[in-house]
Short mmCIF file of C-alpha atoms and ligand atoms in Angstrom, two decimals:
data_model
loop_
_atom_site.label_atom_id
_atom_site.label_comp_id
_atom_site.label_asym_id
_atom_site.label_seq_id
_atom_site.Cartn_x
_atom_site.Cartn_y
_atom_site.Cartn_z
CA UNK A 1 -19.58 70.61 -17.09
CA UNK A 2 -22.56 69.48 -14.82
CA UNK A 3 -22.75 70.15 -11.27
CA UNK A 4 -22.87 67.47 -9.14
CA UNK A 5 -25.31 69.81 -6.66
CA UNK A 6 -27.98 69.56 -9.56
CA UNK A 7 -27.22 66.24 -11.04
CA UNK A 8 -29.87 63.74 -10.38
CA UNK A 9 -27.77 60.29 -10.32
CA UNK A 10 -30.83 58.21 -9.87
CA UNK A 11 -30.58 55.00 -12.12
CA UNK A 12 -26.92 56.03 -13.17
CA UNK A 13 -24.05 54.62 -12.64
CA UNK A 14 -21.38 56.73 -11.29
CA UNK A 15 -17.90 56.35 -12.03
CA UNK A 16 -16.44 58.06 -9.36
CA UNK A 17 -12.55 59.31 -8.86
CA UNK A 18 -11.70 59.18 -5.27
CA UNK A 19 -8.43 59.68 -3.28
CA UNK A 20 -7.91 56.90 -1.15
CA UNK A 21 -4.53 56.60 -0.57
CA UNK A 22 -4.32 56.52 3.20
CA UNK A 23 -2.31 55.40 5.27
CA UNK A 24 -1.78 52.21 6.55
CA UNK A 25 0.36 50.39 9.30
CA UNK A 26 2.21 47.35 8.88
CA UNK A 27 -0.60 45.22 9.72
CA UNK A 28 -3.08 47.05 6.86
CA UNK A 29 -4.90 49.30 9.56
CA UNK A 30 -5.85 52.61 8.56
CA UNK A 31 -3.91 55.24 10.69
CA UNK A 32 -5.72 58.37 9.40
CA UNK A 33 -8.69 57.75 7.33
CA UNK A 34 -9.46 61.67 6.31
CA UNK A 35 -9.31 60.90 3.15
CA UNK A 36 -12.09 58.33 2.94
CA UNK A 37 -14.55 60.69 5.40
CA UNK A 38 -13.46 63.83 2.51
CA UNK A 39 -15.30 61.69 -0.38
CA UNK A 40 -18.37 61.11 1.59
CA UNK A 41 -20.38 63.93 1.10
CA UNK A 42 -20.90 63.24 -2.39
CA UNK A 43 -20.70 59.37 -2.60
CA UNK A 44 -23.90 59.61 -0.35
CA UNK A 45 -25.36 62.17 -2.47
CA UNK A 46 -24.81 59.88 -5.81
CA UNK A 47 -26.58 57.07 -3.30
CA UNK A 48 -29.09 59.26 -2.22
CA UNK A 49 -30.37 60.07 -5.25
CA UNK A 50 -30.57 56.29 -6.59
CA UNK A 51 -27.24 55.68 -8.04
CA UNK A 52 -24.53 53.14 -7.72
CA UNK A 53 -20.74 53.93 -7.17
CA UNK A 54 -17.44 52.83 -8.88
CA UNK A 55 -15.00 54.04 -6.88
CA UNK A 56 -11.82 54.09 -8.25
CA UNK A 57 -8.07 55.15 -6.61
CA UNK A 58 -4.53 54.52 -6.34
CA UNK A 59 -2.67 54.03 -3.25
CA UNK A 60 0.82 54.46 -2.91
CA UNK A 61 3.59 54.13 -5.68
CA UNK A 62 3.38 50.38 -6.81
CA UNK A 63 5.16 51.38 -10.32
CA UNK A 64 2.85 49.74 -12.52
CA UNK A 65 3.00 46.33 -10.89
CA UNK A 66 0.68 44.24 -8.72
CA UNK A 67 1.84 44.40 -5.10
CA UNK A 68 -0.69 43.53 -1.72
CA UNK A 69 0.75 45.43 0.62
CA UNK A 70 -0.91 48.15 -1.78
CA UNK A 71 -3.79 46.68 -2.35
CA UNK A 72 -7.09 48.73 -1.55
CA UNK A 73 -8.73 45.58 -0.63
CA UNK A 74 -7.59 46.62 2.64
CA UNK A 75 -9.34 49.35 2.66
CA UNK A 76 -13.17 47.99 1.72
CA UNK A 77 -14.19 47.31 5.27
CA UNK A 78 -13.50 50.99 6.19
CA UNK A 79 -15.46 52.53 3.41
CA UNK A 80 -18.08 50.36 3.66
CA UNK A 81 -18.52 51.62 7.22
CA UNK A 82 -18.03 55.56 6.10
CA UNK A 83 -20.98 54.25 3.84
CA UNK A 84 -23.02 52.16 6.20
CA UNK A 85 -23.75 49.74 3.04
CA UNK A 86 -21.80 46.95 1.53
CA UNK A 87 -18.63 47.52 -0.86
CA UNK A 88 -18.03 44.82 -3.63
CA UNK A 89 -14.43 44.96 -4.41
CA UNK A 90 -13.57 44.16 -7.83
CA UNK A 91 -9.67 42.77 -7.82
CA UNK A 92 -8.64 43.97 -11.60
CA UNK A 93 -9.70 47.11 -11.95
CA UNK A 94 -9.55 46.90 -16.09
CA UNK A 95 -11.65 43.69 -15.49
CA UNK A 96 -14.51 44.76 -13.85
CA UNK A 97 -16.69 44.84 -16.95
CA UNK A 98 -19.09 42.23 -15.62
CA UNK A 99 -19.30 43.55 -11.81
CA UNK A 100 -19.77 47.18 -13.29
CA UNK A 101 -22.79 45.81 -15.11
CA UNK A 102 -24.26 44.20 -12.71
CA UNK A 103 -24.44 47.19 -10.35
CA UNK A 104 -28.03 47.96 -8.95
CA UNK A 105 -28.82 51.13 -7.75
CA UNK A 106 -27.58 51.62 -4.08
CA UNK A 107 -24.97 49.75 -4.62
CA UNK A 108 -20.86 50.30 -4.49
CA UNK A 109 -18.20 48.64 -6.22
CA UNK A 110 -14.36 49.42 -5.63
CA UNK A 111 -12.13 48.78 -7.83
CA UNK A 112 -7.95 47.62 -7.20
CA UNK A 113 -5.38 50.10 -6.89
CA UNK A 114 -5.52 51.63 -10.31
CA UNK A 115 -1.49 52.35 -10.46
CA UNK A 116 -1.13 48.46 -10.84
CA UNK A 117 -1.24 49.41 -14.28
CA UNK A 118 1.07 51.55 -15.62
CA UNK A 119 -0.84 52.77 -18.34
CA UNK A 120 -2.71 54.67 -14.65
CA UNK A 121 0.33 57.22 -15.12
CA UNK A 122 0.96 57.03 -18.59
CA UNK A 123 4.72 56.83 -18.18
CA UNK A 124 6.65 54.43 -19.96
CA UNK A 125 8.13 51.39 -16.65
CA UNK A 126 11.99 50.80 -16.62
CA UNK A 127 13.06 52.73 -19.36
CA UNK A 128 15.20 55.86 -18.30
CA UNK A 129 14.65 58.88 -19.56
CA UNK A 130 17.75 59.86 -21.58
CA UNK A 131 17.25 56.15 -23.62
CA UNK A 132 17.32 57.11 -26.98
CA UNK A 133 13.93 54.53 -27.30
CA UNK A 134 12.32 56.37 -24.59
CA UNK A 135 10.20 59.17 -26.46
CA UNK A 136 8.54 56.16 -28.86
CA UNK A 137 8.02 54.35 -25.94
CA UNK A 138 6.11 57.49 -23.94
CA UNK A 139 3.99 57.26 -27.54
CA UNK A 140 2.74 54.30 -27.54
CA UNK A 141 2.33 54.18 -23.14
CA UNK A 142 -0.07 57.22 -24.05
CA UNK A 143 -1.86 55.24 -26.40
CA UNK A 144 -2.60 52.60 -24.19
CA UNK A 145 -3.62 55.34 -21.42
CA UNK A 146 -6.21 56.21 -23.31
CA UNK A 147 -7.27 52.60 -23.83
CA UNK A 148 -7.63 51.87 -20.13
CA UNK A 149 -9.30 54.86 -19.85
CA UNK A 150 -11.42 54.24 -22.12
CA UNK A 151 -12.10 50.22 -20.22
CA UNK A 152 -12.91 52.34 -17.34
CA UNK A 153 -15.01 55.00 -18.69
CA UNK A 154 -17.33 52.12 -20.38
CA UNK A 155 -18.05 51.05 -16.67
CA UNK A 156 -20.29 53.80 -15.95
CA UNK A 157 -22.80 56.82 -17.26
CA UNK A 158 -21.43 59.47 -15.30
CA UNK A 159 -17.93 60.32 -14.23
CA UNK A 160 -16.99 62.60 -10.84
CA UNK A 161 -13.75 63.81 -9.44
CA UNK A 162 -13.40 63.78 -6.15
CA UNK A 163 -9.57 63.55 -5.89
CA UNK A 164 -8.09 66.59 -5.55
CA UNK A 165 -4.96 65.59 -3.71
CA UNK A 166 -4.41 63.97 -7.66
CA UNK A 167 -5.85 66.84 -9.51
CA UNK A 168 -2.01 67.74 -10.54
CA UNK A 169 -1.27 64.40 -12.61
CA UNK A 170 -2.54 63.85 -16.01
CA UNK A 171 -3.40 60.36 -15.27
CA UNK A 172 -5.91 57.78 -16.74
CA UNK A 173 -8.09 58.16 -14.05
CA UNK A 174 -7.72 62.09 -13.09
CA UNK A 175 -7.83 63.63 -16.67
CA UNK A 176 -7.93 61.64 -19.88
CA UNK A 177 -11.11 59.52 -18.97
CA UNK A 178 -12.88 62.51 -18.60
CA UNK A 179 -12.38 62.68 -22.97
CA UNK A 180 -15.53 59.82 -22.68
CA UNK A 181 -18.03 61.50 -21.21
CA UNK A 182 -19.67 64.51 -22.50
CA UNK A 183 -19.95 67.91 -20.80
CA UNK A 184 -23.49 67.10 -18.98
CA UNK A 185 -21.92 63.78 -17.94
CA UNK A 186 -18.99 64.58 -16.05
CA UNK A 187 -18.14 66.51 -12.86
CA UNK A 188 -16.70 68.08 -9.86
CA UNK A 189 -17.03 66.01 -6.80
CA UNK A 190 -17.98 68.10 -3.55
CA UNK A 191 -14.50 68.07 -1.97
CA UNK A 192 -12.85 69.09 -5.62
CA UNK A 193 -15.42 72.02 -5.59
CA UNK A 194 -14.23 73.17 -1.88
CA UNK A 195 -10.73 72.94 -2.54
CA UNK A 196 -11.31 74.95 -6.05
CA UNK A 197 -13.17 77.03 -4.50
CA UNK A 198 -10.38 77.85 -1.38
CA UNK A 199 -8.19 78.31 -4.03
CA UNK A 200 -9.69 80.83 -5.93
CA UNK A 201 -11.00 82.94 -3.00
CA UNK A 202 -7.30 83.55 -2.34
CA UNK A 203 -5.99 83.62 -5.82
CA UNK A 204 -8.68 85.46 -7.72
CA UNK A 205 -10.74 86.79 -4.59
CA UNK A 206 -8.69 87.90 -1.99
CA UNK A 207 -9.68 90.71 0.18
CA UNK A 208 -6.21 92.84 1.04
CA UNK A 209 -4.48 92.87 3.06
CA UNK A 210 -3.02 89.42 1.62
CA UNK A 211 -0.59 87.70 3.97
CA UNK A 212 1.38 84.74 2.99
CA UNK A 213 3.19 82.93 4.75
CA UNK A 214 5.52 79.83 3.18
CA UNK A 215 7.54 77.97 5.03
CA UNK A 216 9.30 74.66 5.05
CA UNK A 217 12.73 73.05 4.38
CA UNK A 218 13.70 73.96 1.15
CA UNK A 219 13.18 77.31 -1.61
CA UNK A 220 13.84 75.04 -4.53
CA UNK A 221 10.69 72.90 -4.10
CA UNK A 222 8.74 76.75 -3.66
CA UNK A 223 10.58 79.44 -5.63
CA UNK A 224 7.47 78.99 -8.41
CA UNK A 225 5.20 79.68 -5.79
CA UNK A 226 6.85 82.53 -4.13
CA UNK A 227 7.66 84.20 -7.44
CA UNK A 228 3.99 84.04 -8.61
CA UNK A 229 2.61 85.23 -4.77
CA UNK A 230 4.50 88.27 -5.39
CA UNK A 231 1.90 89.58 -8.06
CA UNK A 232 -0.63 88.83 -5.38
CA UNK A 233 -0.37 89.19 -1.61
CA UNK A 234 0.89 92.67 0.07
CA UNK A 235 2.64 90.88 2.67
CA UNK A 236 5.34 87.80 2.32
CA UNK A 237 6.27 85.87 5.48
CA UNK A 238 9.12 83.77 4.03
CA UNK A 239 9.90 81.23 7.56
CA UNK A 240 11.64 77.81 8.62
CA UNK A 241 14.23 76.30 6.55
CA UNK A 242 13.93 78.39 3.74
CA UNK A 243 14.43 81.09 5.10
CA UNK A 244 18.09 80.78 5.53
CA UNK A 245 19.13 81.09 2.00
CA UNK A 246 17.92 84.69 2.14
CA UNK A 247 19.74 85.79 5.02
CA UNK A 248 22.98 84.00 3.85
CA UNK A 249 22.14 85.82 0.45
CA UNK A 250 22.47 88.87 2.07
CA UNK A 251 25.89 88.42 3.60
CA UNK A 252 24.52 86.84 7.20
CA UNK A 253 26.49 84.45 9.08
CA UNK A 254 23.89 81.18 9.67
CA UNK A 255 26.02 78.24 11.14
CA UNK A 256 25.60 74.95 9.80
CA UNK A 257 21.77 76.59 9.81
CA UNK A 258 19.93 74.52 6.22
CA UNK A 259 20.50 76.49 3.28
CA UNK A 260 21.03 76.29 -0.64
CA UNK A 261 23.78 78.43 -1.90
CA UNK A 262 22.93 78.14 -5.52
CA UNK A 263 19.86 78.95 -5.16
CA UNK A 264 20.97 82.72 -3.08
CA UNK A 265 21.09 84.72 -6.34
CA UNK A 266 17.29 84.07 -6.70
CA UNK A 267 16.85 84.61 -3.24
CA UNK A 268 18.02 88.14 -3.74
CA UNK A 269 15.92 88.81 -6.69
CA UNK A 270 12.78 87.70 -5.03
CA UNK A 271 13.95 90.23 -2.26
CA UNK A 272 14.01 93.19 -5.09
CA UNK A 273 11.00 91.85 -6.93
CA UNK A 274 9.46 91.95 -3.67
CA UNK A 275 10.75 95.78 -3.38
CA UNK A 276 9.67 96.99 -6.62
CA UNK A 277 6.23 95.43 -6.52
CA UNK A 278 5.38 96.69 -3.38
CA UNK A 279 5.55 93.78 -1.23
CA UNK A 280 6.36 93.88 2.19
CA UNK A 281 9.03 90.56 2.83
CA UNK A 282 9.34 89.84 6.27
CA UNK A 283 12.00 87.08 6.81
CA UNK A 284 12.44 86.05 10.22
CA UNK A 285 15.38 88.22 12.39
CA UNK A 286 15.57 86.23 15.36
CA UNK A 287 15.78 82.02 15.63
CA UNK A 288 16.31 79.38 18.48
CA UNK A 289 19.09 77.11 17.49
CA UNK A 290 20.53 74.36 18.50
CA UNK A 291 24.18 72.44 18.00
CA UNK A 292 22.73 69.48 16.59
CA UNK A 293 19.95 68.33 14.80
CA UNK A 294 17.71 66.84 17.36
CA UNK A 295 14.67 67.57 19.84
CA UNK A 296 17.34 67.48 23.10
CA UNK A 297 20.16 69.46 21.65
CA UNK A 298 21.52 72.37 23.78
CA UNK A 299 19.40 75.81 22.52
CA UNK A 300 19.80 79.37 22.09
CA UNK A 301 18.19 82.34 20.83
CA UNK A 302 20.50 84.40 18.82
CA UNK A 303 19.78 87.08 16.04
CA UNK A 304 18.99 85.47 13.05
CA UNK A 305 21.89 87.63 11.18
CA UNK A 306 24.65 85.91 14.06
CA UNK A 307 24.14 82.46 14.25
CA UNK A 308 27.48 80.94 16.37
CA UNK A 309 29.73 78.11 14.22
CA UNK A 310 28.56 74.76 15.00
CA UNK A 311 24.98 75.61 15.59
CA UNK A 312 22.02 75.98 13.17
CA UNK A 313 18.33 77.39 13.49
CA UNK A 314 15.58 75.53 14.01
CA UNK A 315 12.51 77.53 15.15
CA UNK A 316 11.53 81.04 14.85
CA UNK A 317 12.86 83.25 18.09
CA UNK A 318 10.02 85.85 19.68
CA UNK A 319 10.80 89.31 18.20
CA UNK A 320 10.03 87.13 14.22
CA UNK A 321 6.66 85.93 16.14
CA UNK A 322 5.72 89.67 17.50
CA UNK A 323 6.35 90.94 13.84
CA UNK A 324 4.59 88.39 11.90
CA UNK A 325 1.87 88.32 14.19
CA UNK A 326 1.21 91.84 13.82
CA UNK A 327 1.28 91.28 10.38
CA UNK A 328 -0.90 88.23 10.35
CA UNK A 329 -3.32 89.50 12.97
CA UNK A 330 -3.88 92.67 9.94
CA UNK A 331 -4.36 90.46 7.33
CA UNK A 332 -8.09 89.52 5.45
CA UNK A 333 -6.73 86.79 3.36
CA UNK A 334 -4.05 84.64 4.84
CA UNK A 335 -2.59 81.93 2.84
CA UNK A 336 -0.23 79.45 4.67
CA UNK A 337 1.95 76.50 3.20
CA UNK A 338 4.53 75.02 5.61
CA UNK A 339 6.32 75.19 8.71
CA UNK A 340 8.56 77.99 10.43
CA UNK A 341 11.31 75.39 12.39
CA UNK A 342 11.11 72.09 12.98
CA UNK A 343 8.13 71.49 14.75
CA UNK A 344 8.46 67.88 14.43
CA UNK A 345 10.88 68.09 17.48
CA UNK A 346 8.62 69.02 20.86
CA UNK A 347 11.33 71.65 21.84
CA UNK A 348 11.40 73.79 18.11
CA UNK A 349 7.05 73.72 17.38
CA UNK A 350 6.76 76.52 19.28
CA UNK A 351 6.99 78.59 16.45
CA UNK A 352 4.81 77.24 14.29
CA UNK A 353 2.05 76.94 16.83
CA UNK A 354 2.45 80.44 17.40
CA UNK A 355 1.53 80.82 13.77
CA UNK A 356 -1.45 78.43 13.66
CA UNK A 357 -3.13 80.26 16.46
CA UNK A 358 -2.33 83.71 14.80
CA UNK A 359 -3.85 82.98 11.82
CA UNK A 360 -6.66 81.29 14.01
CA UNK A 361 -6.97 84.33 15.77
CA UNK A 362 -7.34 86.35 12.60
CA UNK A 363 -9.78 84.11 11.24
CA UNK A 364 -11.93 84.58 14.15
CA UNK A 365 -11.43 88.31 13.55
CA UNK A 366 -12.70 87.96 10.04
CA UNK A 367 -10.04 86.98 7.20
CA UNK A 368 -10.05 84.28 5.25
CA UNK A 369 -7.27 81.74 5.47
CA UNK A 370 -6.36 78.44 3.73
CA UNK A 371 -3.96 76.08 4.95
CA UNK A 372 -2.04 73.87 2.50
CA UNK A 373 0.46 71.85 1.99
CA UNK A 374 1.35 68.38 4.09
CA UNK A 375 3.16 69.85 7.02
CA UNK A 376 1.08 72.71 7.68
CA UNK A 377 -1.74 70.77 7.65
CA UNK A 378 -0.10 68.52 10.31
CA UNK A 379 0.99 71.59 12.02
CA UNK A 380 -2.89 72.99 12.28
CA UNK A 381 -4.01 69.28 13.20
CA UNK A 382 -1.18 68.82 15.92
CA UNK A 383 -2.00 72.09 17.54
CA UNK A 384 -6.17 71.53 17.26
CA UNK A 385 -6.86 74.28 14.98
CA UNK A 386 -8.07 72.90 12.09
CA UNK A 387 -11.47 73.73 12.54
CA UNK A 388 -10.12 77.47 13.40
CA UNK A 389 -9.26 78.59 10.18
CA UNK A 390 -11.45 78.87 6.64
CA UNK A 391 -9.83 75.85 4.60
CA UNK A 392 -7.42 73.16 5.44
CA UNK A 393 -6.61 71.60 1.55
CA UNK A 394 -6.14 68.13 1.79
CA UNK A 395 -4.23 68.33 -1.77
CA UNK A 396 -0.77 69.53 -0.80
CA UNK A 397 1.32 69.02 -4.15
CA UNK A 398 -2.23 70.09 -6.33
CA UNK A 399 -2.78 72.41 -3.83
CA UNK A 400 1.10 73.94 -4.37
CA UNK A 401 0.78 74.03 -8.07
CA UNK A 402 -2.24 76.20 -8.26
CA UNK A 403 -1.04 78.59 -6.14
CA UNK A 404 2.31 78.42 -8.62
CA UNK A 405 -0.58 79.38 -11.06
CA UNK A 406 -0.79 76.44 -13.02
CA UNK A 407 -3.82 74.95 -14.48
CA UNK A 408 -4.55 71.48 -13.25
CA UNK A 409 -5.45 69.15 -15.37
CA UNK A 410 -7.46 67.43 -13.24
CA UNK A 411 -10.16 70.18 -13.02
CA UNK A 412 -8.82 71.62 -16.51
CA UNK A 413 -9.93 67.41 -18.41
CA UNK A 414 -14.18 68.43 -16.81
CA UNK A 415 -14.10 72.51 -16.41
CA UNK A 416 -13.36 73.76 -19.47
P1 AMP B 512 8.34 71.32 3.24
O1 AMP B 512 8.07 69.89 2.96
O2 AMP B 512 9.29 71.98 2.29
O3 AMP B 512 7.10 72.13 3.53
O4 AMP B 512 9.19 71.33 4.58
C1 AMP B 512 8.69 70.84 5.78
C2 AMP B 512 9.86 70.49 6.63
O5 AMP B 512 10.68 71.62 6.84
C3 AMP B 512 9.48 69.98 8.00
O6 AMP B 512 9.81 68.63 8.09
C4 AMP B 512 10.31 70.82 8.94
O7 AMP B 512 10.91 70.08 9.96
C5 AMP B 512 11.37 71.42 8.03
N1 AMP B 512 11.94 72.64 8.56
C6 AMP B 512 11.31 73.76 8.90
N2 AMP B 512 12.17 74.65 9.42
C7 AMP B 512 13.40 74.07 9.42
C8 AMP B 512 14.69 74.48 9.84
N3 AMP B 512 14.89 75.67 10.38
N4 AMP B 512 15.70 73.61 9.68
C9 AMP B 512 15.49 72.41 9.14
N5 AMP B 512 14.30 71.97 8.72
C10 AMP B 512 13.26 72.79 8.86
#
């Protein structure tokens, strides 16, 4: 693999895998264009040095079909300003033969939502899984992925990822064009090297004490990750939603508090995993509830053990804060993926911005700490920390599956 740091680009033309699927309002407007100012730093490096750019991304989920509300026309104007030069925007983005040619150095062409096509994802459109025609049809979809890929590795010299929110998917545009170029010819972009980087400084790296500290709705959608922290980290925060299964597991009354019952016997062996490995599990022991589900319901702090019929928790109560933040004020590496109560609702963030500024507060005191994963992310941003801890990782789902310890394929298809 080259490194983009090193790479001189001049006379090349770049073929360049960006994430720019941001959002937009009904009228097309960008609301939150983070993603765009995340691929900068090396789209003006590639310019810099004398290149051109073909940017390529997908926005949104148009299933293999042409649709203009997802079209990243929309978007051209706004990287053309995070560029300060003009973007040509090439409207088929497996016909852009002729504008990729033309390309003179300096120059940026972006090309149409690449999930237009299916062959972008590689998975066979409108055929249901358990169809008995489905397998040959996955066969033959993967044989034209590697076609388009091939259309759009012809386009350029040089290929770069920059998408790491993407780095997950083996797509035509995250993994298998990367089979076209040879090792000296293809690359990390400068936000996929930060975010592998983050990763591995609390995977492979970490200083101890090791704090985690998941949150969120549900332990389904993060039993993989929990189960492979527990090799890692000496200290397990396990908050918000999630945490309810756990206490329910272990004979606790929670109200109508969210919870997954079938999922309670793993709850209990992640609590004696936990116990045998050494790792100190702190669930939360005290929460604020509420009788309904809303930001003005009625509220109460109860122990976490006792929550009343009819009511259900929905933010961490004070003596969980004072505990974790002991813990988290401790810690040298602090990881952190999602929220401790519903902090979408004014009246139940207090929680969770109690956590942002501990592990704030720790980073100031030296740790390390990464923040990952779409809500805490919006949780650091809503509170004005995000420039207070180490990392924020704009990649939440590629960001989840590394920690589960899987290899992405995204980094795996140029690092390897
Ligand atoms: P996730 O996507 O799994 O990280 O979950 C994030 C969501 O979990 C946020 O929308 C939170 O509102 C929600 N959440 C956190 N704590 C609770 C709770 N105690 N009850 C219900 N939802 C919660």
């Amino acid at each position: 693999m080259a490194n983009i740091n090193d790479f001189n680009f001049a006379g090349l033309k770049a073929l360049v895998r960006v994430d720019f699927n941001v959002p937009l309002d009904e009228k097309g407007n960008i609301t939150d264009d983070t993603r765009i100012r995340g691929a900068v730093p090396t789209l003006k490096k590639i310019i810099k040095d004398g290149g051109s750019l073909i940017l390529m991304s997908h926005m949104g989920k148009p299933k293999g079909k042409i649709n203009p509300k997802l079209s990243l026309g929309q978007i051209a104007n706004a990287v053309a300003s995070a560029l300060a030069r003009p973007v040509k925007f090439a409207p088929d983005c497996a016909k852009a033969q002729k504008a990729a040619a033309d390309l003179q150095p300096g120059e940026v062409l972006l090309l149409e939502n690449l999930r237009f096509y299916p062959e972008e994802e590689g998975k066979p459109v409108g055929i249901d899984k358990t169809d008995p025609i489905y397998d040959e049809a996955k066969k033959r979809m993967k044989e034209s992925q590697a076609e388009f890929a091939k259309t759009l590795a012809d386009y350029a010299d040089v290929y770069v990822n920059d998408a790491f929110g993407t780095a997950h998917r083996r797509h035509a545009s995250t993994a298998v064009v990367a089979d076209y170029f040879d090792d000296d010819h293809k690359m990390l972009g400068y936000l996929m090297e930060k975010e592998v980087e983050a990763i591995d400084n609390v995977l492979k790296n970490a200083q101890h004490p090791f704090t985690a500290i998941i949150g969120g709705s549900k332990v389904s959608s993060k039993l993989a990750v929990i189960k492979n922290l527990l090799d890692k980290v000496d200290n397990l925060i396990i908050g918000g939603g999630m945490g309810f299964t756990f206490i329910k597991a272990q004979g606790g009354h929670i109200g109508n508090s969210l919870h997954e019952d079938e999922l309670m016997p793993e709850a209990l062996a992640v609590m004696e995993a936990a116990k045998e490995k050494g790792v100190k599990l702190s669930l939360s022991v005290e929460t604020v509830c509420a009788n309904e589900f809303s930001n003005d319901a009625e509220r109460q702090t109860v122990d976490i053990f006792n929550i009343p019929d009819g009511w259900e928790g929905m933010d961490a109560g004070q003596r969980s804060l004072d505990i974790w933040k002991e813990i988290i004020l401790s810690s040298k590496t602090i990881l952190w993926n999602g929220p401790v109560g519903v902090f979408e609702f004014e009246n139940f963030a207090h929680g969770t911005g109690e956590i942002a500024k501990f592990v704030a507060e720790a980073t100031k005191n030296g740790a390390y700490s990464l923040v990952g994963g779409g809500d805490s992310v919006a949780a650091v941003n809503k509170f004005g920390l995000a420039d207070q801890v180490s990392y924020v990782s704009t990649g939440g789902g590629a960001m989840l599956e590394a920690i589960e310890g899987k290899i992405l394929p995204g980094v795996a298809a140029i690092k390897h």
